[in-house]
Amino acid sequence: MKPKKVWLVTGTSKGLGLTLVKKLLKEGYRVAATSRDINMLNEEIGQHTQNFLPLQTDLVNNESVQTAIAKIVETFGTIDVVVNNAGYGQLGTLEELSDEEARQNFDVNVFGSLNIIRQVMPYFREKKSGAFFNISSIAGFLGTFPGWGIYNATKFAVAGFTEALSAEVKSLGVTATIVYPGYFKTNFLLKGSMRLATHPIADYKEARELEVIHDEQIAGNQPGDPESAASVFIQVAESDHRPLHLFLGTDAFNMANSKIETLKEQLSTFESLTKSTDFQLAAKK
C-alpha cells in the first residue's frame, strides 16, 4: 500500500488547526504540527505515536521555520501537504491601531506563512508534487467589516500571494488553495485569539457595535463545524483536482455570492467610465 501523506499544519494548539491534527492522526496520516506552546499542544493530543511530530516553532523567525522543516523531513522523509493555519484576529479601526499592532498582525498572519512556503518549496520542487492550503477568511474576500481593516488586509494578502503561488508552481506539479472559512465554532472569537485596539476611540460607533455583536451574539453560536471542515481538507488534499478558491460554510458562501453580485452590478453600471480611460483611436477621416 502507498503510505499516507505527511501533513504539516501550523497553529495547532487550539481551534481548527487542532481539530484537523486530531482528525488526521485518527485516520492514520503522519502529522507535523507547529505551535508556540508545545506543552498545550501535547496536552491536547495526549499519547504520542510515531505518526505525530509536535514542533515548537516561531513562524516569524525564518531560522526557526527552517529548523522545523528539516526536522520534519528527517523524521518522516518528506512533506506532502502544508496547511498554513496560524494566525490571530486584530480588531481596531485603521486610526486606532498603532504601527506596531498592525505590523505584528502581518508578521504572524502573512510573513509566517511566507516563511513556511519558502522553506517547503525546495522539497516540493524536487519531488514535483505537493499541496498548500493557505487559510484566509471570508474577511479576506469581503472586507466591509468596520474595525477589522488590518485583519482583513492580512487575509486579503494571503489570498493574493496564494493566487500568485498557484501560477508559479503549476508546472512543478504543486497546487495552492486559498481557504476562506466563515464563522466556525472554535475559540477564535475568544480572548487570546482576538486582540482589541490598545487605544480605542469612542467616535467609531460602527466598529464598537460590531465588537459587541461578535462578543455577545456570534461567539458560541458560529454555524460552522470544525470536524466537517477537517474532513473537507482531507477530501480535497486526496483529490486530483484541487480548487484555487475554497469557501467553507454557508455563511461564507452567501457573503461571497453577495460581493460577486455587487461587483457584477458595478462593473455593468460603470462600464462606460471604465473603458473611457483607454487611449482613443483617432476618428478616420
Tab-separated table of N, CA, C and O in Angstrom, residues 92-195:
chain	number	residue	atom	x	y	z
A	92	GLY	N	-9.794	46.709	15.607
A	92	GLY	CA	-9.469	48.120	15.782
A	92	GLY	C	-9.518	48.824	14.446
A	92	GLY	O	-9.134	48.257	13.418
A	93	THR	N	-10.023	50.045	14.442
A	93	THR	CA	-10.079	50.794	13.195
A	93	THR	C	-8.663	51.177	12.757
A	93	THR	O	-7.707	51.094	13.536
A	94	LEU	N	-8.533	51.622	11.523
A	94	LEU	CA	-7.218	51.956	10.978
A	94	LEU	C	-6.568	53.105	11.743
A	94	LEU	O	-5.347	53.130	11.903
A	95	GLU	N	-7.378	54.036	12.231
A	95	GLU	CA	-6.821	55.137	13.024
A	95	GLU	C	-6.395	54.663	14.406
A	95	GLU	O	-5.372	55.125	14.946
A	96	GLU	N	-7.143	53.754	14.986
A	96	GLU	CA	-6.885	53.327	16.362
A	96	GLU	C	-5.619	52.486	16.500
A	96	GLU	O	-4.877	52.614	17.483
A	97	LEU	N	-5.378	51.612	15.549
A	97	LEU	CA	-4.275	50.662	15.698
A	97	LEU	C	-2.930	51.340	15.460
A	97	LEU	O	-2.745	52.087	14.499
A	98	SER	N	-1.990	51.029	16.326
A	98	SER	CA	-0.641	51.565	16.176
A	98	SER	C	0.089	50.832	15.055
A	98	SER	O	-0.332	49.760	14.601
A	99	ASP	N	1.182	51.415	14.626
A	99	ASP	CA	2.012	50.764	13.613
A	99	ASP	C	2.477	49.396	14.110
A	99	ASP	O	2.482	48.411	13.357
A	100	GLU	N	2.818	49.313	15.383
A	100	GLU	CA	3.289	48.052	15.956
A	100	GLU	C	2.189	46.988	15.942
A	100	GLU	O	2.439	45.827	15.582
A	101	GLU	N	0.974	47.377	16.330
A	101	GLU	CA	-0.135	46.415	16.339
A	101	GLU	C	-0.412	45.886	14.936
A	101	GLU	O	-0.640	44.688	14.744
A	102	ALA	N	-0.397	46.780	13.948
A	102	ALA	CA	-0.660	46.370	12.571
A	102	ALA	C	0.439	45.451	12.056
A	102	ALA	O	0.166	44.413	11.445
A	103	ARG	N	1.682	45.821	12.299
A	103	ARG	CA	2.803	45.022	11.798
A	103	ARG	C	2.864	43.643	12.450
A	103	ARG	O	3.209	42.652	11.802
A	104	GLN	N	2.542	43.559	13.723
A	104	GLN	CA	2.536	42.266	14.402
A	104	GLN	C	1.518	41.322	13.772
A	104	GLN	O	1.781	40.128	13.612
A	105	ASN	N	0.353	41.868	13.409
A	105	ASN	CA	-0.662	41.037	12.780
A	105	ASN	C	-0.190	40.543	11.411
A	105	ASN	O	-0.401	39.374	11.042
A	106	PHE	N	0.457	41.403	10.650
A	106	PHE	CA	1.014	40.993	9.365
A	106	PHE	C	2.147	39.984	9.547
A	106	PHE	O	2.276	39.032	8.766
A	107	ASP	N	2.975	40.181	10.569
A	107	ASP	CA	4.085	39.254	10.805
A	107	ASP	C	3.589	37.822	10.949
A	107	ASP	O	4.120	36.897	10.342
A	108	VAL	N	2.564	37.636	11.773
A	108	VAL	CA	2.061	36.284	12.039
A	108	VAL	C	1.203	35.774	10.889
A	108	VAL	O	1.418	34.669	10.372
A	109	ASN	N	0.225	36.580	10.479
A	109	ASN	CA	-0.761	36.109	9.505
A	109	ASN	C	-0.223	36.010	8.088
A	109	ASN	O	-0.724	35.212	7.291
A	110	VAL	N	0.778	36.817	7.748
A	110	VAL	CA	1.296	36.849	6.377
A	110	VAL	C	2.721	36.311	6.304
A	110	VAL	O	2.993	35.316	5.635
A	111	PHE	N	3.639	36.958	7.014
A	111	PHE	CA	5.046	36.595	6.857
A	111	PHE	C	5.373	35.224	7.452
A	111	PHE	O	6.293	34.550	6.994
A	112	GLY	N	4.610	34.791	8.458
A	112	GLY	CA	4.800	33.440	8.972
A	112	GLY	C	4.531	32.391	7.906
A	112	GLY	O	5.289	31.435	7.736
A	113	SER	N	3.443	32.583	7.153
A	113	SER	CA	3.112	31.649	6.068
A	113	SER	C	4.152	31.709	4.954
A	113	SER	O	4.525	30.675	4.377
A	114	LEU	N	4.631	32.914	4.652
A	114	LEU	CA	5.653	33.034	3.605
A	114	LEU	C	6.940	32.315	4.005
A	114	LEU	O	7.611	31.713	3.165
A	115	ASN	N	7.290	32.359	5.286
A	115	ASN	CA	8.470	31.629	5.746
A	115	ASN	C	8.305	30.128	5.539
A	115	ASN	O	9.235	29.428	5.109
A	116	ILE	N	7.107	29.621	5.841
A	116	ILE	CA	6.831	28.193	5.638
A	116	ILE	C	6.942	27.839	4.154
A	116	ILE	O	7.605	26.856	3.773
A	117	ILE	N	6.318	28.623	3.311
A	117	ILE	CA	6.337	28.352	1.866
A	117	ILE	C	7.772	28.355	1.347
A	117	ILE	O	8.183	27.474	0.583
A	118	ARG	N	8.545	29.351	1.767
A	118	ARG	CA	9.927	29.490	1.306
A	118	ARG	C	10.766	28.256	1.666
A	118	ARG	O	11.613	27.810	0.874
A	119	GLN	N	10.538	27.699	2.841
A	119	GLN	CA	11.354	26.569	3.294
A	119	GLN	C	10.849	25.223	2.787
A	119	GLN	O	11.627	24.270	2.672
A	120	VAL	N	9.555	25.132	2.458
A	120	VAL	CA	8.990	23.875	1.978
A	120	VAL	C	9.190	23.689	0.477
A	120	VAL	O	9.399	22.564	-0.007
A	121	MET	N	9.161	24.782	-0.274
A	121	MET	CA	9.188	24.681	-1.731
A	121	MET	C	10.385	23.916	-2.303
A	121	MET	O	10.220	23.183	-3.292
A	122	PRO	N	11.587	24.002	-1.747
A	122	PRO	CA	12.680	23.191	-2.309
A	122	PRO	C	12.364	21.698	-2.327
A	122	PRO	O	12.735	20.990	-3.279
A	123	TYR	N	11.666	21.206	-1.307
A	123	TYR	CA	11.298	19.789	-1.249
A	123	TYR	C	10.186	19.484	-2.250
A	123	TYR	O	10.206	18.429	-2.908
A	124	PHE	N	9.214	20.388	-2.352
A	124	PHE	CA	8.142	20.197	-3.329
A	124	PHE	C	8.690	20.239	-4.753
A	124	PHE	O	8.280	19.461	-5.619
A	125	ARG	N	9.622	21.154	-5.011
A	125	ARG	CA	10.205	21.248	-6.363
A	125	ARG	C	10.972	19.978	-6.720
A	125	ARG	O	10.914	19.488	-7.841
A	126	GLU	N	11.671	19.460	-5.744
A	126	GLU	CA	12.489	18.281	-6.002
A	126	GLU	C	11.644	17.066	-6.373
A	126	GLU	O	11.988	16.306	-7.276
A	127	LYS	N	10.508	16.892	-5.690
A	127	LYS	CA	9.700	15.700	-5.967
A	127	LYS	C	8.548	15.962	-6.930
A	127	LYS	O	7.781	15.057	-7.252
A	128	LYS	N	8.415	17.241	-7.371
A	128	LYS	CA	7.400	17.631	-8.360
A	128	LYS	C	5.973	17.319	-7.891
A	128	LYS	O	5.114	16.904	-8.656
A	129	SER	N	5.729	17.557	-6.619
A	129	SER	CA	4.368	17.390	-6.091
A	129	SER	C	4.267	18.086	-4.745
A	129	SER	O	5.278	18.408	-4.117
A	130	GLY	N	3.029	18.298	-4.305
A	130	GLY	CA	2.782	18.934	-3.019
A	130	GLY	C	1.534	19.797	-3.085
A	130	GLY	O	1.092	20.188	-4.165
A	131	ALA	N	0.978	20.080	-1.918
A	131	ALA	CA	-0.243	20.885	-1.856
A	131	ALA	C	-0.146	21.872	-0.707
A	131	ALA	O	0.209	21.507	0.416
A	132	PHE	N	-0.455	23.126	-0.993
A	132	PHE	CA	-0.567	24.161	0.029
A	132	PHE	C	-2.038	24.506	0.236
A	132	PHE	O	-2.784	24.683	-0.724
A	133	PHE	N	-2.433	24.617	1.495
A	133	PHE	CA	-3.727	25.181	1.864
A	133	PHE	C	-3.418	26.385	2.745
A	133	PHE	O	-2.962	26.230	3.878
A	134	ASN	N	-3.634	27.569	2.210
A	134	ASN	CA	-3.354	28.792	2.960
A	134	ASN	C	-4.666	29.360	3.481
A	134	ASN	O	-5.563	29.684	2.699
A	135	ILE	N	-4.770	29.465	4.801
A	135	ILE	CA	-6.034	29.852	5.418
A	135	ILE	C	-6.193	31.359	5.401
A	135	ILE	O	-5.489	32.084	6.104
A	136	SER	N	-7.112	31.823	4.596
A	136	SER	CA	-7.501	33.230	4.582
A	136	SER	C	-8.714	33.340	5.507
A	136	SER	O	-8.677	32.898	6.650
A	137	SER	N	-9.791	33.898	5.022
A	137	SER	CA	-11.025	34.087	5.784
A	137	SER	C	-12.026	34.680	4.813
A	137	SER	O	-11.643	35.250	3.789
A	138	ILE	N	-13.296	34.563	5.134
A	138	ILE	CA	-14.261	35.290	4.308
A	138	ILE	C	-13.942	36.784	4.379
A	138	ILE	O	-14.219	37.538	3.440
A	139	ALA	N	-13.280	37.216	5.464
A	139	ALA	CA	-12.835	38.601	5.591
A	139	ALA	C	-11.630	38.891	4.706
A	139	ALA	O	-11.169	40.031	4.650
A	140	GLY	N	-11.126	37.888	4.006
A	140	GLY	CA	-10.088	38.078	3.005
A	140	GLY	C	-10.673	38.121	1.608
A	140	GLY	O	-9.936	38.157	0.611
A	141	PHE	N	-11.999	38.112	1.525
A	141	PHE	CA	-12.703	38.231	0.247
A	141	PHE	C	-13.699	39.387	0.292
A	141	PHE	O	-13.872	40.118	-0.673
A	142	LEU	N	-14.351	39.535	1.431
A	142	LEU	CA	-15.313	40.614	1.663
A	142	LEU	C	-14.803	41.438	2.845
A	142	LEU	O	-14.720	40.922	3.958
A	143	GLY	N	-14.435	42.691	2.601
A	143	GLY	CA	-13.759	43.458	3.631
A	143	GLY	C	-14.582	44.481	4.373
A	143	GLY	O	-14.051	45.218	5.199
A	144	THR	N	-15.895	44.519	4.143
A	144	THR	CA	-16.716	45.584	4.732
A	144	THR	C	-17.149	45.273	6.167
A	144	THR	O	-18.336	45.257	6.502
A	145	PHE	N	-16.157	45.020	7.020
A	145	PHE	CA	-16.394	44.792	8.447
A	145	PHE	C	-15.703	45.923	9.208
A	145	PHE	O	-14.473	45.922	9.323
A	146	PRO	N	-16.436	46.907	9.724
A	146	PRO	CA	-15.796	48.021	10.420
A	146	PRO	C	-15.007	47.555	11.640
A	146	PRO	O	-15.493	46.760	12.443
A	147	GLY	N	-13.782	48.038	11.732
A	147	GLY	CA	-12.927	47.652	12.853
A	147	GLY	C	-12.107	46.410	12.590
A	147	GLY	O	-11.360	45.974	13.470
A	148	TRP	N	-12.210	45.865	11.396
A	148	TRP	CA	-11.460	44.650	11.047
A	148	TRP	C	-10.441	44.917	9.929
A	148	TRP	O	-9.916	43.988	9.328
A	149	GLY	N	-10.168	46.179	9.649
A	149	GLY	CA	-9.388	46.522	8.460
A	149	GLY	C	-8.026	45.873	8.372
A	149	GLY	O	-7.640	45.364	7.317
A	150	ILE	N	-7.246	45.894	9.462
A	150	ILE	CA	-5.900	45.310	9.415
A	150	ILE	C	-5.985	43.796	9.284
A	150	ILE	O	-5.262	43.185	8.476
A	151	TYR	N	-6.857	43.170	10.055
A	151	TYR	CA	-7.037	41.721	9.917
A	151	TYR	C	-7.467	41.370	8.499
A	151	TYR	O	-6.922	40.453	7.885
A	152	ASN	N	-8.453	42.123	7.972
A	152	ASN	CA	-8.883	41.893	6.593
A	152	ASN	C	-7.701	41.976	5.640
A	152	ASN	O	-7.549	41.151	4.730
A	153	ALA	N	-6.875	43.012	5.836
A	153	ALA	CA	-5.741	43.222	4.937
A	153	ALA	C	-4.777	42.038	4.960
A	153	ALA	O	-4.250	41.637	3.915
A	154	THR	N	-4.559	41.473	6.149
A	154	THR	CA	-3.671	40.299	6.214
A	154	THR	C	-4.264	39.130	5.443
A	154	THR	O	-3.546	38.382	4.768
A	155	LYS	N	-5.578	38.965	5.521
A	155	LYS	CA	-6.215	37.829	4.861
A	155	LYS	C	-6.372	38.055	3.355
A	155	LYS	O	-6.333	37.100	2.576
A	156	PHE	N	-6.555	39.318	2.933
A	156	PHE	CA	-6.507	39.622	1.504
A	156	PHE	C	-5.105	39.345	0.970
A	156	PHE	O	-4.934	38.874	-0.153
A	157	ALA	N	-4.079	39.645	1.774
A	157	ALA	CA	-2.702	39.374	1.368
A	157	ALA	C	-2.480	37.878	1.173
A	157	ALA	O	-1.833	37.459	0.204
A	158	VAL	N	-3.012	37.074	2.083
A	158	VAL	CA	-2.899	35.618	1.945
A	158	VAL	C	-3.524	35.158	0.631
A	158	VAL	O	-2.950	34.342	-0.103
A	159	ALA	N	-4.705	35.696	0.326
A	159	ALA	CA	-5.366	35.334	-0.933
A	159	ALA	C	-4.520	35.771	-2.122
A	159	ALA	O	-4.358	35.019	-3.098
A	160	GLY	N	-3.952	36.959	-2.050
A	160	GLY	CA	-3.177	37.476	-3.166
A	160	GLY	C	-1.921	36.682	-3.440
A	160	GLY	O	-1.631	36.317	-4.592
A	161	PHE	N	-1.144	36.390	-2.393
A	161	PHE	CA	0.091	35.661	-2.659
A	161	PHE	C	-0.185	34.197	-3.004
A	161	PHE	O	0.596	33.561	-3.711
A	162	THR	N	-1.320	33.672	-2.550
A	162	THR	CA	-1.649	32.293	-2.908
A	162	THR	C	-2.050	32.188	-4.375
A	162	THR	O	-1.716	31.205	-5.049
A	163	GLU	N	-2.757	33.189	-4.885
A	163	GLU	CA	-3.066	33.189	-6.319
A	163	GLU	C	-1.777	33.193	-7.131
A	163	GLU	O	-1.639	32.448	-8.102
A	164	ALA	N	-0.822	34.057	-6.741
A	164	ALA	CA	0.459	34.102	-7.447
A	164	ALA	C	1.198	32.773	-7.311
A	164	ALA	O	1.751	32.246	-8.292
A	165	LEU	N	1.199	32.220	-6.102
A	165	LEU	CA	1.880	30.942	-5.866
A	165	LEU	C	1.318	29.845	-6.757
A	165	LEU	O	2.072	29.035	-7.324
A	166	SER	N	-0.003	29.808	-6.901
A	166	SER	CA	-0.629	28.762	-7.718
A	166	SER	C	-0.131	28.810	-9.151
A	166	SER	O	0.032	27.769	-9.803
A	167	ALA	N	0.118	30.033	-9.656
A	167	ALA	CA	0.614	30.184	-11.024
A	167	ALA	C	2.100	29.869	-11.108
A	167	ALA	O	2.579	29.295	-12.103
A	168	GLU	N	2.851	30.212	-10.068
A	168	GLU	CA	4.291	29.982	-10.066
A	168	GLU	C	4.651	28.502	-10.023
A	168	GLU	O	5.666	28.086	-10.589
A	169	VAL	N	3.834	27.698	-9.337
A	169	VAL	CA	4.197	26.292	-9.103
A	169	VAL	C	3.435	25.312	-9.981
A	169	VAL	O	3.610	24.095	-9.863
A	170	LYS	N	2.603	25.845	-10.875
A	170	LYS	CA	1.737	24.974	-11.680
A	170	LYS	C	2.529	23.926	-12.461
A	170	LYS	O	2.183	22.735	-12.478
A	171	SER	N	3.608	24.332	-13.116
A	171	SER	CA	4.379	23.395	-13.935
A	171	SER	C	5.235	22.451	-13.094
A	171	SER	O	5.837	21.514	-13.619
A	172	LEU	N	5.267	22.693	-11.780
A	172	LEU	CA	6.064	21.852	-10.884
A	172	LEU	C	5.233	20.748	-10.233
A	172	LEU	O	5.741	20.008	-9.394
A	173	GLY	N	3.946	20.667	-10.591
A	173	GLY	CA	3.093	19.633	-10.013
A	173	GLY	C	2.600	19.960	-8.621
A	173	GLY	O	2.105	19.081	-7.907
A	174	VAL	N	2.715	21.228	-8.220
A	174	VAL	CA	2.318	21.664	-6.892
A	174	VAL	C	1.041	22.504	-7.005
A	174	VAL	O	0.860	23.238	-7.976
A	175	THR	N	0.166	22.393	-6.028
A	175	THR	CA	-1.072	23.179	-6.025
A	175	THR	C	-1.109	24.107	-4.815
A	175	THR	O	-0.455	23.861	-3.797
A	176	ALA	N	-1.886	25.173	-4.947
A	176	ALA	CA	-2.082	26.109	-3.844
A	176	ALA	C	-3.556	26.488	-3.792
A	176	ALA	O	-4.142	26.864	-4.801
A	177	THR	N	-4.137	26.365	-2.615
A	177	THR	CA	-5.565	26.633	-2.414
A	177	THR	C	-5.747	27.695	-1.336
A	177	THR	O	-5.158	27.602	-0.259
A	178	ILE	N	-6.569	28.698	-1.659
A	178	ILE	CA	-6.963	29.696	-0.660
A	178	ILE	C	-8.214	29.182	0.036
A	178	ILE	O	-9.209	28.863	-0.621
A	179	VAL	N	-8.173	29.112	1.349
A	179	VAL	CA	-9.333	28.653	2.109
A	179	VAL	C	-9.963	29.861	2.807
A	179	VAL	O	-9.292	30.594	3.529
A	180	TYR	N	-11.263	30.048	2.547
A	180	TYR	CA	-11.998	31.183	3.123
A	180	TYR	C	-13.055	30.657	4.102
A	180	TYR	O	-14.211	30.468	3.724
A	181	PRO	N	-12.706	30.424	5.358
A	181	PRO	CA	-13.723	29.970	6.304
A	181	PRO	C	-14.655	31.110	6.698
A	181	PRO	O	-14.258	32.270	6.783
A	182	GLY	N	-15.916	30.730	6.964
A	182	GLY	CA	-16.832	31.659	7.592
A	182	GLY	C	-16.663	31.541	9.095
A	182	GLY	O	-15.557	31.323	9.593
A	183	TYR	N	-17.757	31.662	9.830
A	183	TYR	CA	-17.691	31.546	11.291
A	183	TYR	C	-17.774	30.078	11.697
A	183	TYR	O	-18.780	29.411	11.463
A	184	PHE	N	-16.704	29.581	12.321
A	184	PHE	CA	-16.680	28.207	12.820
A	184	PHE	C	-16.628	28.210	14.336
A	184	PHE	O	-16.057	29.121	14.952
A	185	LYS	N	-17.235	27.201	14.927
A	185	LYS	CA	-17.342	27.135	16.379
A	185	LYS	C	-16.003	26.710	16.984
A	185	LYS	O	-15.787	25.570	17.382
A	186	THR	N	-15.078	27.674	17.019
A	186	THR	CA	-13.778	27.498	17.656
A	186	THR	C	-13.617	28.629	18.661
A	186	THR	O	-14.530	29.407	18.891
A	187	ASN	N	-12.411	28.729	19.230
A	187	ASN	CA	-12.167	29.805	20.198
A	187	ASN	C	-11.605	31.056	19.538
A	187	ASN	O	-11.045	31.913	20.217
A	188	PHE	N	-11.763	31.184	18.215
A	188	PHE	CA	-11.178	32.322	17.505
A	188	PHE	C	-11.684	33.660	18.034
A	188	PHE	O	-10.947	34.641	18.086
A	189	LEU	N	-12.950	33.734	18.421
A	189	LEU	CA	-13.518	34.997	18.881
A	189	LEU	C	-13.316	35.229	20.375
A	189	LEU	O	-13.775	36.231	20.919
A	190	LEU	N	-12.629	34.298	21.042
A	190	LEU	CA	-12.427	34.428	22.478
A	190	LEU	C	-11.127	35.169	22.776
A	190	LEU	O	-10.259	35.322	21.916
A	191	LYS	N	-11.002	35.635	24.011
A	191	LYS	CA	-9.783	36.330	24.413
A	191	LYS	C	-8.585	35.389	24.256
A	191	LYS	O	-8.643	34.225	24.604
A	192	GLY	N	-7.492	35.932	23.748
A	192	GLY	CA	-6.308	35.120	23.487
A	192	GLY	C	-6.139	34.861	22.015
A	192	GLY	O	-5.023	34.771	21.513
A	193	SER	N	-7.246	34.723	21.294
A	193	SER	CA	-7.202	34.555	19.850
A	193	SER	C	-7.595	35.842	19.140
A	193	SER	O	-7.396	35.979	17.941
A	194	MET	N	-8.182	36.765	19.871
A	194	MET	CA	-8.642	38.031	19.302
A	194	MET	C	-8.107	39.183	20.155
A	194	MET	O	-8.268	39.189	21.371
A	195	ARG	N	-7.443	40.112	19.509
A	195	ARG	CA	-6.879	41.251	20.228
A	195	ARG	C	-7.654	42.524	19.873
A	195	ARG	O	-8.005	42.734	18.715
